[in-house]
Amino acid sequence: MNAPLPRCCVITPEPASASAADRAAFLDRLSAVLARGETLVQLRVKSLDAAAFASLAAAALARCAAAGAHLMLNGPIDAAGVMRLDGAGWHLDGTALRAAAQRPLPAARWVSAACHTQDDLLLAARAGADFVTLSPVLPTLSHPGAPALGWARFDALAAQAAMPVFALGGMTRAHLDDARRHGAYGIAGIRGFW
């Protein structure tokens, strides 16, 4: 990583649809998020096909670059696709994390990973992740019924991580100090940040 890692990571929700109007509304919302000073955004879009995701990612990357923000891609894309988007990083979901036998991008590109267990943290280290999200810390509306780690378990897992850990799941900006007291580098979220 070349630049300082921000303490907050904004994770996008899905666009309402693949329509041009919904894509434009999504990008307008991203611009508003960037205008308030956010500098780390994860484009998490699973509902689009690879071509539509690449198009949205290119537009999001242009807006992030203009604002001096970092963009992490989390969708239907591979390492080659990420490399075609100059400056973008890659957030490895569980499938991509398990498939990564080594760091999938050059050191100048950030790699992050979604982690839920100690084994995931070990896989993230093997993949050369620059940082990870560890979740869910608290109950969350986006994953109802998923057992929450709680702060004690989060703290124990974060202490074993070989890289900075972002607390994810039920987070709002008000949780940053508490998260840091429990071993988090920072916090990430959708609802409380977008």
CSV table of N, CA and C in Angstrom, one decimal, residues 29-184:
chain,number,residue,atom,x,y,z
A,29,ARG,N,-25.2,9.3,-6.1
A,29,ARG,CA,-25.1,9.0,-4.7
A,29,ARG,C,-23.7,8.9,-4.3
A,30,LEU,N,-22.9,8.1,-5.1
A,30,LEU,CA,-21.5,8.0,-4.9
A,30,LEU,C,-20.8,9.3,-4.9
A,31,SER,N,-21.1,10.2,-5.8
A,31,SER,CA,-20.5,11.5,-5.8
A,31,SER,C,-20.8,12.3,-4.5
A,32,ALA,N,-22.0,12.1,-4.0
A,32,ALA,CA,-22.4,12.8,-2.7
A,32,ALA,C,-21.6,12.2,-1.6
A,33,VAL,N,-21.4,10.9,-1.6
A,33,VAL,CA,-20.6,10.3,-0.5
A,33,VAL,C,-19.1,10.8,-0.6
A,34,LEU,N,-18.6,10.9,-1.8
A,34,LEU,CA,-17.2,11.4,-2.0
A,34,LEU,C,-17.1,12.9,-1.6
A,35,ALA,N,-18.2,13.6,-1.9
A,35,ALA,CA,-18.2,15.1,-1.6
A,35,ALA,C,-18.1,15.3,-0.1
A,36,ARG,N,-18.6,14.4,0.7
A,36,ARG,CA,-18.5,14.6,2.2
A,36,ARG,C,-17.1,14.2,2.7
A,37,GLY,N,-16.2,13.7,1.9
A,37,GLY,CA,-14.9,13.5,2.3
A,37,GLY,C,-14.5,12.0,2.5
A,38,GLU,N,-15.3,11.1,2.1
A,38,GLU,CA,-15.0,9.7,2.2
A,38,GLU,C,-13.8,9.4,1.2
A,39,THR,N,-12.9,8.5,1.6
A,39,THR,CA,-11.7,8.3,0.8
A,39,THR,C,-11.4,6.8,0.6
A,40,LEU,N,-12.3,5.9,1.0
A,40,LEU,CA,-12.2,4.5,0.8
A,40,LEU,C,-13.6,3.9,0.5
A,41,VAL,N,-13.8,3.4,-0.7
A,41,VAL,CA,-15.1,2.9,-1.1
A,41,VAL,C,-15.0,1.5,-1.7
A,42,GLN,N,-15.8,0.6,-1.2
A,42,GLN,CA,-15.9,-0.7,-1.8
A,42,GLN,C,-17.2,-0.8,-2.7
A,43,LEU,N,-16.9,-1.0,-4.0
A,43,LEU,CA,-18.1,-1.1,-4.9
A,43,LEU,C,-18.5,-2.6,-4.8
A,44,ARG,N,-19.5,-2.8,-4.0
A,44,ARG,CA,-20.0,-4.2,-3.8
A,44,ARG,C,-21.3,-4.4,-4.6
A,45,VAL,N,-21.2,-5.0,-5.7
A,45,VAL,CA,-22.3,-5.2,-6.6
A,45,VAL,C,-22.3,-6.6,-7.2
A,46,LYS,N,-23.2,-7.4,-6.7
A,46,LYS,CA,-23.3,-8.8,-7.2
A,46,LYS,C,-24.4,-9.1,-8.2
A,47,SER,N,-25.3,-8.1,-8.4
A,47,SER,CA,-26.5,-8.3,-9.2
A,47,SER,C,-26.3,-8.0,-10.7
A,48,LEU,N,-25.2,-7.4,-11.0
A,48,LEU,CA,-24.9,-7.1,-12.5
A,48,LEU,C,-24.0,-8.2,-13.1
A,49,ASP,N,-24.1,-8.4,-14.4
A,49,ASP,CA,-23.2,-9.3,-15.1
A,49,ASP,C,-21.9,-8.6,-15.2
A,50,ALA,N,-20.9,-9.4,-15.7
A,50,ALA,CA,-19.5,-8.9,-15.7
A,50,ALA,C,-19.3,-7.6,-16.5
A,51,ALA,N,-20.0,-7.5,-17.7
A,51,ALA,CA,-19.8,-6.3,-18.5
A,51,ALA,C,-20.4,-5.1,-17.9
A,52,ALA,N,-21.6,-5.3,-17.3
A,52,ALA,CA,-22.3,-4.1,-16.6
A,52,ALA,C,-21.5,-3.7,-15.4
A,53,PHE,N,-21.0,-4.7,-14.7
A,53,PHE,CA,-20.2,-4.3,-13.5
A,53,PHE,C,-18.9,-3.6,-13.9
A,54,ALA,N,-18.2,-4.0,-15.0
A,54,ALA,CA,-17.0,-3.3,-15.4
A,54,ALA,C,-17.3,-1.9,-15.8
A,55,SER,N,-18.5,-1.7,-16.5
A,55,SER,CA,-18.9,-0.4,-16.9
A,55,SER,C,-19.1,0.5,-15.7
A,56,LEU,N,-19.9,0.0,-14.7
A,56,LEU,CA,-20.2,0.8,-13.5
A,56,LEU,C,-18.9,1.0,-12.7
A,57,ALA,N,-18.0,0.0,-12.7
A,57,ALA,CA,-16.7,0.2,-12.0
A,57,ALA,C,-15.9,1.3,-12.6
A,58,ALA,N,-15.8,1.3,-13.9
A,58,ALA,CA,-15.0,2.4,-14.6
A,58,ALA,C,-15.6,3.8,-14.3
A,59,ALA,N,-16.9,3.9,-14.3
A,59,ALA,CA,-17.5,5.2,-13.9
A,59,ALA,C,-17.2,5.6,-12.5
A,60,ALA,N,-17.4,4.6,-11.6
A,60,ALA,CA,-17.1,4.8,-10.2
A,60,ALA,C,-15.7,5.2,-9.9
A,61,LEU,N,-14.8,4.5,-10.6
A,61,LEU,CA,-13.3,4.7,-10.5
A,61,LEU,C,-13.0,6.1,-10.9
A,62,ALA,N,-13.6,6.6,-12.0
A,62,ALA,CA,-13.3,8.0,-12.4
A,62,ALA,C,-13.7,9.0,-11.4
A,63,ARG,N,-14.9,8.8,-10.7
A,63,ARG,CA,-15.3,9.7,-9.7
A,63,ARG,C,-14.5,9.6,-8.4
A,64,CYS,N,-14.1,8.4,-8.1
A,64,CYS,CA,-13.2,8.2,-6.9
A,64,CYS,C,-11.8,8.9,-7.2
A,65,ALA,N,-11.3,8.7,-8.3
A,65,ALA,CA,-10.0,9.2,-8.7
A,65,ALA,C,-10.0,10.8,-8.6
A,66,ALA,N,-11.1,11.3,-9.2
A,66,ALA,CA,-11.2,12.8,-9.2
A,66,ALA,C,-11.3,13.3,-7.7
A,67,ALA,N,-11.9,12.5,-6.8
A,67,ALA,CA,-12.0,13.0,-5.4
A,67,ALA,C,-10.8,12.6,-4.5
A,68,GLY,N,-9.9,11.9,-5.1
A,68,GLY,CA,-8.7,11.4,-4.3
A,68,GLY,C,-9.0,10.3,-3.4
A,69,ALA,N,-10.0,9.5,-3.8
A,69,ALA,CA,-10.5,8.3,-3.0
A,69,ALA,C,-10.0,7.0,-3.6
A,70,HIS,N,-9.9,6.0,-2.8
A,70,HIS,CA,-9.6,4.6,-3.3
A,70,HIS,C,-10.8,3.8,-3.5
A,71,LEU,N,-10.8,3.0,-4.6
A,71,LEU,CA,-12.0,2.2,-4.9
A,71,LEU,C,-11.5,0.7,-4.9
A,72,MET,N,-12.3,-0.1,-4.1
A,72,MET,CA,-12.1,-1.5,-4.1
A,72,MET,C,-13.3,-2.2,-4.8
A,73,LEU,N,-13.0,-3.1,-5.7
A,73,LEU,CA,-14.0,-3.8,-6.5
A,73,LEU,C,-14.4,-5.1,-5.8
A,74,ASN,N,-15.7,-5.3,-5.7
A,74,ASN,CA,-16.2,-6.5,-5.1
A,74,ASN,C,-17.5,-6.9,-6.0
A,75,GLY,N,-17.3,-7.7,-7.0
A,75,GLY,CA,-18.3,-8.1,-7.9
A,75,GLY,C,-17.8,-9.1,-8.9
A,76,PRO,N,-18.6,-9.3,-10.0
A,76,PRO,CA,-18.2,-10.3,-11.0
A,76,PRO,C,-17.0,-9.8,-11.8
A,77,ILE,N,-15.8,-10.0,-11.2
A,77,ILE,CA,-14.5,-9.5,-11.9
A,77,ILE,C,-13.4,-10.4,-11.4
A,78,ASP,N,-12.4,-10.5,-12.2
A,78,ASP,CA,-11.2,-11.3,-11.8
A,78,ASP,C,-10.0,-10.3,-11.8
A,79,ALA,N,-8.8,-10.9,-11.5
A,79,ALA,CA,-7.6,-10.0,-11.4
A,79,ALA,C,-7.3,-9.3,-12.7
A,80,ALA,N,-7.5,-9.9,-13.8
A,80,ALA,CA,-7.2,-9.3,-15.1
A,80,ALA,C,-8.2,-8.1,-15.3
A,81,GLY,N,-9.5,-8.3,-14.9
A,81,GLY,CA,-10.4,-7.2,-15.0
A,81,GLY,C,-10.1,-6.0,-14.1
A,82,VAL,N,-9.6,-6.3,-12.9
A,82,VAL,CA,-9.2,-5.3,-12.0
A,82,VAL,C,-8.0,-4.5,-12.6
A,83,MET,N,-7.1,-5.2,-13.2
A,83,MET,CA,-5.9,-4.6,-13.7
A,83,MET,C,-6.2,-3.7,-14.9
A,84,ARG,N,-7.3,-3.9,-15.6
A,84,ARG,CA,-7.7,-3.1,-16.7
A,84,ARG,C,-8.3,-1.7,-16.2
A,85,LEU,N,-8.6,-1.7,-14.9
A,85,LEU,CA,-9.2,-0.4,-14.3
A,85,LEU,C,-8.0,0.2,-13.5
A,86,ASP,N,-7.3,1.0,-14.1
A,86,ASP,CA,-6.1,1.6,-13.5
A,86,ASP,C,-6.3,2.3,-12.1
A,87,GLY,N,-5.7,1.7,-11.1
A,87,GLY,CA,-5.8,2.3,-9.8
A,87,GLY,C,-6.8,1.6,-8.9
A,88,ALA,N,-7.6,0.8,-9.4
A,88,ALA,CA,-8.6,0.1,-8.6
A,88,ALA,C,-8.0,-1.0,-7.8
A,89,GLY,N,-8.5,-1.3,-6.6
A,89,GLY,CA,-8.1,-2.5,-5.8
A,89,GLY,C,-9.1,-3.5,-5.9
A,90,TRP,N,-8.9,-4.7,-5.2
A,90,TRP,CA,-9.8,-5.8,-5.3
A,90,TRP,C,-10.1,-6.3,-3.9
A,91,HIS,N,-11.4,-6.4,-3.6
A,91,HIS,CA,-11.9,-7.0,-2.4
A,91,HIS,C,-12.3,-8.4,-2.7
A,92,LEU,N,-11.5,-9.3,-2.1
A,92,LEU,CA,-11.8,-10.8,-2.3
A,92,LEU,C,-13.0,-11.2,-1.4
A,93,ASP,N,-14.0,-11.7,-2.1
A,93,ASP,CA,-15.1,-12.4,-1.3
A,93,ASP,C,-14.6,-13.8,-0.9
A,94,GLY,N,-15.5,-14.5,-0.3
A,94,GLY,CA,-15.1,-15.8,0.2
A,94,GLY,C,-14.6,-16.8,-0.9
A,95,THR,N,-15.2,-16.8,-2.0
A,95,THR,CA,-14.8,-17.6,-3.1
A,95,THR,C,-13.5,-17.2,-3.7
A,96,ALA,N,-13.3,-16.0,-3.9
A,96,ALA,CA,-12.0,-15.5,-4.5
A,96,ALA,C,-10.9,-15.6,-3.4
A,97,LEU,N,-11.2,-15.5,-2.1
A,97,LEU,CA,-10.2,-15.6,-1.1
A,97,LEU,C,-9.7,-17.1,-1.0
A,98,ARG,N,-10.6,-18.0,-1.1
A,98,ARG,CA,-10.2,-19.4,-1.0
A,98,ARG,C,-9.4,-19.8,-2.3
A,99,ALA,N,-9.7,-19.2,-3.4
A,99,ALA,CA,-9.0,-19.5,-4.7
A,99,ALA,C,-7.6,-18.9,-4.8
A,100,ALA,N,-7.3,-17.9,-3.9
A,100,ALA,CA,-6.1,-17.1,-4.1
A,100,ALA,C,-4.9,-17.8,-3.3
A,101,ALA,N,-4.0,-18.4,-4.1
A,101,ALA,CA,-2.9,-19.1,-3.5
A,101,ALA,C,-1.7,-18.1,-3.2
A,102,GLN,N,-1.8,-16.9,-3.8
A,102,GLN,CA,-0.8,-15.9,-3.6
A,102,GLN,C,-1.5,-14.5,-3.9
A,103,ARG,N,-0.8,-13.5,-3.7
A,103,ARG,CA,-1.3,-12.1,-3.9
A,103,ARG,C,-1.7,-12.0,-5.4
A,104,PRO,N,-3.0,-11.6,-5.6
A,104,PRO,CA,-3.5,-11.6,-7.0
A,104,PRO,C,-3.2,-10.3,-7.8
A,105,LEU,N,-2.7,-9.3,-7.1
A,105,LEU,CA,-2.4,-8.0,-7.7
A,105,LEU,C,-1.0,-7.5,-7.3
A,106,PRO,N,-0.4,-6.6,-8.1
A,106,PRO,CA,0.9,-6.1,-7.7
A,106,PRO,C,0.7,-5.3,-6.4
A,107,ALA,N,1.9,-5.0,-5.8
A,107,ALA,CA,1.9,-4.3,-4.5
A,107,ALA,C,1.3,-2.9,-4.6
A,108,ALA,N,1.3,-2.3,-5.7
A,108,ALA,CA,0.8,-0.9,-5.9
A,108,ALA,C,-0.7,-0.9,-5.8
A,109,ARG,N,-1.4,-2.1,-6.0
A,109,ARG,CA,-2.8,-2.1,-5.9
A,109,ARG,C,-3.3,-2.8,-4.6
A,110,TRP,N,-4.2,-2.2,-3.9
A,110,TRP,CA,-4.7,-2.7,-2.7
A,110,TRP,C,-5.5,-4.0,-2.9
A,111,VAL,N,-5.3,-4.9,-2.0
A,111,VAL,CA,-6.1,-6.2,-1.9
A,111,VAL,C,-6.7,-6.2,-0.5
A,112,SER,N,-8.0,-6.5,-0.5
A,112,SER,CA,-8.6,-6.7,0.8
A,112,SER,C,-9.4,-8.0,0.7
A,113,ALA,N,-9.9,-8.4,1.9
A,113,ALA,CA,-10.6,-9.7,1.9
A,113,ALA,C,-11.7,-9.7,3.0
A,114,ALA,N,-12.8,-10.4,2.6
A,114,ALA,CA,-13.9,-10.6,3.6
A,114,ALA,C,-13.6,-11.8,4.5
A,115,CYS,N,-13.5,-11.6,5.8
A,115,CYS,CA,-13.2,-12.6,6.7
A,115,CYS,C,-14.3,-12.7,7.8
A,116,HIS,N,-14.5,-14.0,8.2
A,116,HIS,CA,-15.5,-14.3,9.3
A,116,HIS,C,-14.9,-15.2,10.3
A,117,THR,N,-13.8,-15.8,10.1
A,117,THR,CA,-13.2,-16.8,11.0
A,117,THR,C,-11.7,-16.7,11.0
A,118,GLN,N,-11.1,-17.4,12.0
A,118,GLN,CA,-9.6,-17.4,12.0
A,118,GLN,C,-9.0,-18.0,10.7
A,119,ASP,N,-9.7,-19.0,10.2
A,119,ASP,CA,-9.2,-19.6,8.9
A,119,ASP,C,-9.2,-18.6,7.8
A,120,ASP,N,-10.2,-17.8,7.8
A,120,ASP,CA,-10.3,-16.7,6.7
A,120,ASP,C,-9.1,-15.8,6.9
A,121,LEU,N,-8.8,-15.4,8.1
A,121,LEU,CA,-7.7,-14.5,8.3
A,121,LEU,C,-6.4,-15.1,7.8
A,122,LEU,N,-6.2,-16.4,8.0
A,122,LEU,CA,-5.0,-17.1,7.5
A,122,LEU,C,-5.0,-17.1,6.0
A,123,LEU,N,-6.1,-17.3,5.4
A,123,LEU,CA,-6.2,-17.3,3.9
A,123,LEU,C,-5.9,-15.8,3.4
A,124,ALA,N,-6.4,-14.8,4.1
A,124,ALA,CA,-6.1,-13.5,3.7
A,124,ALA,C,-4.6,-13.1,3.8
A,125,ALA,N,-4.0,-13.7,4.8
A,125,ALA,CA,-2.5,-13.5,4.9
A,125,ALA,C,-1.8,-14.1,3.7
A,126,ARG,N,-2.2,-15.4,3.4
A,126,ARG,CA,-1.6,-16.1,2.3
A,126,ARG,C,-1.9,-15.3,1.0
A,127,ALA,N,-3.0,-14.7,0.8
A,127,ALA,CA,-3.3,-13.9,-0.4
A,127,ALA,C,-2.6,-12.5,-0.4
A,128,GLY,N,-1.9,-12.2,0.7
A,128,GLY,CA,-1.2,-10.9,0.7
A,128,GLY,C,-2.2,-9.7,0.9
A,129,ALA,N,-3.3,-9.9,1.6
A,129,ALA,CA,-4.3,-8.9,1.7
A,129,ALA,C,-3.6,-7.7,2.5
A,130,ASP,N,-3.9,-6.5,2.1
A,130,ASP,CA,-3.4,-5.3,2.7
A,130,ASP,C,-4.3,-5.0,4.0
A,131,PHE,N,-5.6,-5.4,3.9
A,131,PHE,CA,-6.5,-5.2,5.0
A,131,PHE,C,-7.7,-6.1,4.8
A,132,VAL,N,-8.4,-6.3,5.9
A,132,VAL,CA,-9.6,-7.2,5.8
A,132,VAL,C,-10.8,-6.6,6.5
A,133,THR,N,-12.0,-7.1,6.1
A,133,THR,CA,-13.2,-6.8,6.9
A,133,THR,C,-13.4,-8.1,7.7
A,134,LEU,N,-13.8,-7.9,9.0
A,134,LEU,CA,-14.2,-9.1,9.8
A,134,LEU,C,-15.6,-8.8,10.3
A,135,SER,N,-16.4,-9.8,10.0
A,135,SER,CA,-17.9,-9.6,10.3
A,135,SER,C,-18.6,-10.9,10.5
A,136,PRO,N,-19.9,-10.8,11.0
A,136,PRO,CA,-20.5,-9.6,11.5
A,136,PRO,C,-20.2,-9.4,12.9
A,137,VAL,N,-19.8,-8.2,13.3
A,137,VAL,CA,-19.5,-7.9,14.7
A,137,VAL,C,-20.8,-7.8,15.5
A,138,LEU,N,-21.8,-7.0,15.0
A,138,LEU,CA,-23.1,-6.9,15.7
A,138,LEU,C,-24.2,-7.3,14.7
A,139,PRO,N,-25.3,-7.6,15.2
A,139,PRO,CA,-26.4,-8.0,14.3
A,139,PRO,C,-26.6,-6.9,13.3
A,140,THR,N,-27.0,-7.4,12.1
A,140,THR,CA,-27.1,-6.5,10.9
A,140,THR,C,-28.4,-6.8,10.1
A,141,LEU,N,-29.0,-5.7,9.5
A,141,LEU,CA,-30.2,-5.9,8.7
A,141,LEU,C,-29.8,-6.6,7.4
A,142,SER,N,-28.6,-6.4,6.9
A,142,SER,CA,-28.2,-7.0,5.6
A,142,SER,C,-28.0,-8.5,5.7
A,143,HIS,N,-27.8,-9.0,6.9
A,143,HIS,CA,-27.6,-10.5,7.0
A,143,HIS,C,-28.4,-10.9,8.3
A,144,PRO,N,-29.7,-10.8,8.2
A,144,PRO,CA,-30.5,-11.2,9.4
A,144,PRO,C,-30.3,-12.7,9.7
A,145,GLY,N,-30.2,-12.9,11.0
A,145,GLY,CA,-30.1,-14.3,11.5
A,145,GLY,C,-28.6,-14.8,11.5
A,146,ALA,N,-27.7,-14.1,10.9
A,146,ALA,CA,-26.3,-14.5,11.0
A,146,ALA,C,-25.8,-14.2,12.4
A,147,PRO,N,-25.1,-15.2,13.0
A,147,PRO,CA,-24.7,-15.1,14.3
A,147,PRO,C,-23.6,-14.0,14.4
A,148,ALA,N,-23.7,-13.0,15.3
A,148,ALA,CA,-22.8,-11.9,15.4
A,148,ALA,C,-21.6,-12.4,16.2
A,149,LEU,N,-20.4,-11.9,15.9
A,149,LEU,CA,-19.2,-12.3,16.6
A,149,LEU,C,-19.2,-11.7,18.0
A,150,GLY,N,-19.7,-10.4,18.2
A,150,GLY,CA,-19.6,-9.7,19.4
A,150,GLY,C,-18.2,-9.1,19.6
A,151,TRP,N,-18.1,-8.2,20.4
A,151,TRP,CA,-16.8,-7.5,20.6
A,151,TRP,C,-15.7,-8.3,21.1
A,152,ALA,N,-16.0,-9.2,22.1
A,152,ALA,CA,-14.9,-10.1,22.7
A,152,ALA,C,-14.3,-11.0,21.6
A,153,ARG,N,-15.2,-11.7,20.8
A,153,ARG,CA,-14.7,-12.6,19.8
A,153,ARG,C,-14.0,-11.8,18.7
A,154,PHE,N,-14.5,-10.6,18.3
A,154,PHE,CA,-13.9,-9.8,17.3
A,154,PHE,C,-12.4,-9.4,17.8
A,155,ASP,N,-12.3,-9.0,19.0
A,155,ASP,CA,-11.0,-8.6,19.6
A,155,ASP,C,-10.0,-9.8,19.5
A,156,ALA,N,-10.5,-11.0,19.9
A,156,ALA,CA,-9.6,-12.1,19.9
A,156,ALA,C,-9.1,-12.4,18.5
A,157,LEU,N,-10.0,-12.4,17.5
A,157,LEU,CA,-9.7,-12.6,16.1
A,157,LEU,C,-8.8,-11.5,15.5
A,158,ALA,N,-9.1,-10.3,15.8
A,158,ALA,CA,-8.3,-9.2,15.3
A,158,ALA,C,-6.9,-9.2,15.8
A,159,ALA,N,-6.7,-9.7,17.0
A,159,ALA,CA,-5.4,-9.8,17.6
A,159,ALA,C,-4.5,-10.8,16.8
A,160,GLN,N,-5.1,-11.7,16.1
A,160,GLN,CA,-4.4,-12.8,15.4
A,160,GLN,C,-4.1,-12.4,13.9
A,161,ALA,N,-4.7,-11.3,13.5
A,161,ALA,CA,-4.6,-10.9,12.1
A,161,ALA,C,-3.2,-10.3,11.8
A,162,ALA,N,-2.8,-10.6,10.6
A,162,ALA,CA,-1.4,-10.1,10.2
A,162,ALA,C,-1.6,-8.8,9.4
A,163,MET,N,-2.7,-8.2,9.4
A,163,MET,CA,-3.0,-6.9,8.6
A,163,MET,C,-4.1,-6.1,9.3
A,164,PRO,N,-4.3,-4.9,9.0
A,164,PRO,CA,-5.3,-4.1,9.6
A,164,PRO,C,-6.7,-4.7,9.4
A,165,VAL,N,-7.6,-4.6,10.4
A,165,VAL,CA,-8.9,-5.2,10.4
A,165,VAL,C,-9.9,-4.1,10.5
A,166,PHE,N,-10.9,-4.1,9.6
A,166,PHE,CA,-12.1,-3.3,9.7
A,166,PHE,C,-13.2,-4.0,10.3
A,167,ALA,N,-13.9,-3.5,11.3
A,167,ALA,CA,-15.1,-4.1,11.9
A,167,ALA,C,-16.2,-3.8,11.0
A,168,LEU,N,-17.0,-4.9,10.7
A,168,LEU,CA,-18.1,-4.8,9.8
A,168,LEU,C,-19.3,-5.5,10.4
A,169,GLY,N,-20.5,-4.9,10.2
A,169,GLY,CA,-21.7,-5.6,10.7
A,169,GLY,C,-22.3,-4.8,11.8
A,170,GLY,N,-23.3,-4.0,11.5
A,170,GLY,CA,-24.0,-3.2,12.5
A,170,GLY,C,-23.3,-1.9,12.8
A,171,MET,N,-22.3,-1.5,12.1
A,171,MET,CA,-21.4,-0.4,12.4
A,171,MET,C,-22.1,0.9,11.9
A,172,THR,N,-21.8,2.0,12.7
A,172,THR,CA,-22.1,3.3,12.4
A,172,THR,C,-20.8,4.1,12.8
A,173,ARG,N,-20.7,5.4,12.4
A,173,ARG,CA,-19.6,6.2,12.8
A,173,ARG,C,-19.4,6.2,14.3
A,174,ALA,N,-20.5,6.1,15.0
A,174,ALA,CA,-20.4,6.2,16.5
A,174,ALA,C,-19.6,5.0,17.0
A,175,HIS,N,-19.4,3.9,16.3
A,175,HIS,CA,-18.7,2.7,16.7
A,175,HIS,C,-17.2,2.8,16.6
A,176,LEU,N,-16.7,3.8,15.9
A,176,LEU,CA,-15.3,3.8,15.6
A,176,LEU,C,-14.4,3.7,16.8
A,177,ASP,N,-14.6,4.5,17.8
A,177,ASP,CA,-13.7,4.5,19.0
A,177,ASP,C,-13.9,3.1,19.7
A,178,ASP,N,-15.1,2.6,19.8
A,178,ASP,CA,-15.3,1.3,20.5
A,178,ASP,C,-14.6,0.2,19.6
A,179,ALA,N,-14.7,0.3,18.3
A,179,ALA,CA,-14.1,-0.7,17.5
A,179,ALA,C,-12.5,-0.7,17.7
A,180,ARG,N,-12.0,0.5,17.7
A,180,ARG,CA,-10.5,0.6,17.9
A,180,ARG,C,-10.1,0.1,19.3
A,181,ARG,N,-10.9,0.3,20.3
A,181,ARG,CA,-10.6,-0.3,21.6
A,181,ARG,C,-10.6,-1.8,21.6
A,182,HIS,N,-11.3,-2.4,20.6
A,182,HIS,CA,-11.4,-3.8,20.5
A,182,HIS,C,-10.5,-4.4,19.4
A,183,GLY,N,-9.5,-3.7,19.0
A,183,GLY,CA,-8.5,-4.2,18.1
A,183,GLY,C,-8.7,-3.9,16.6
A,184,ALA,N,-9.8,-3.1,16.3
A,184,ALA,CA,-10.0,-2.8,14.9
A,184,ALA,C,-9.1,-1.7,14.5
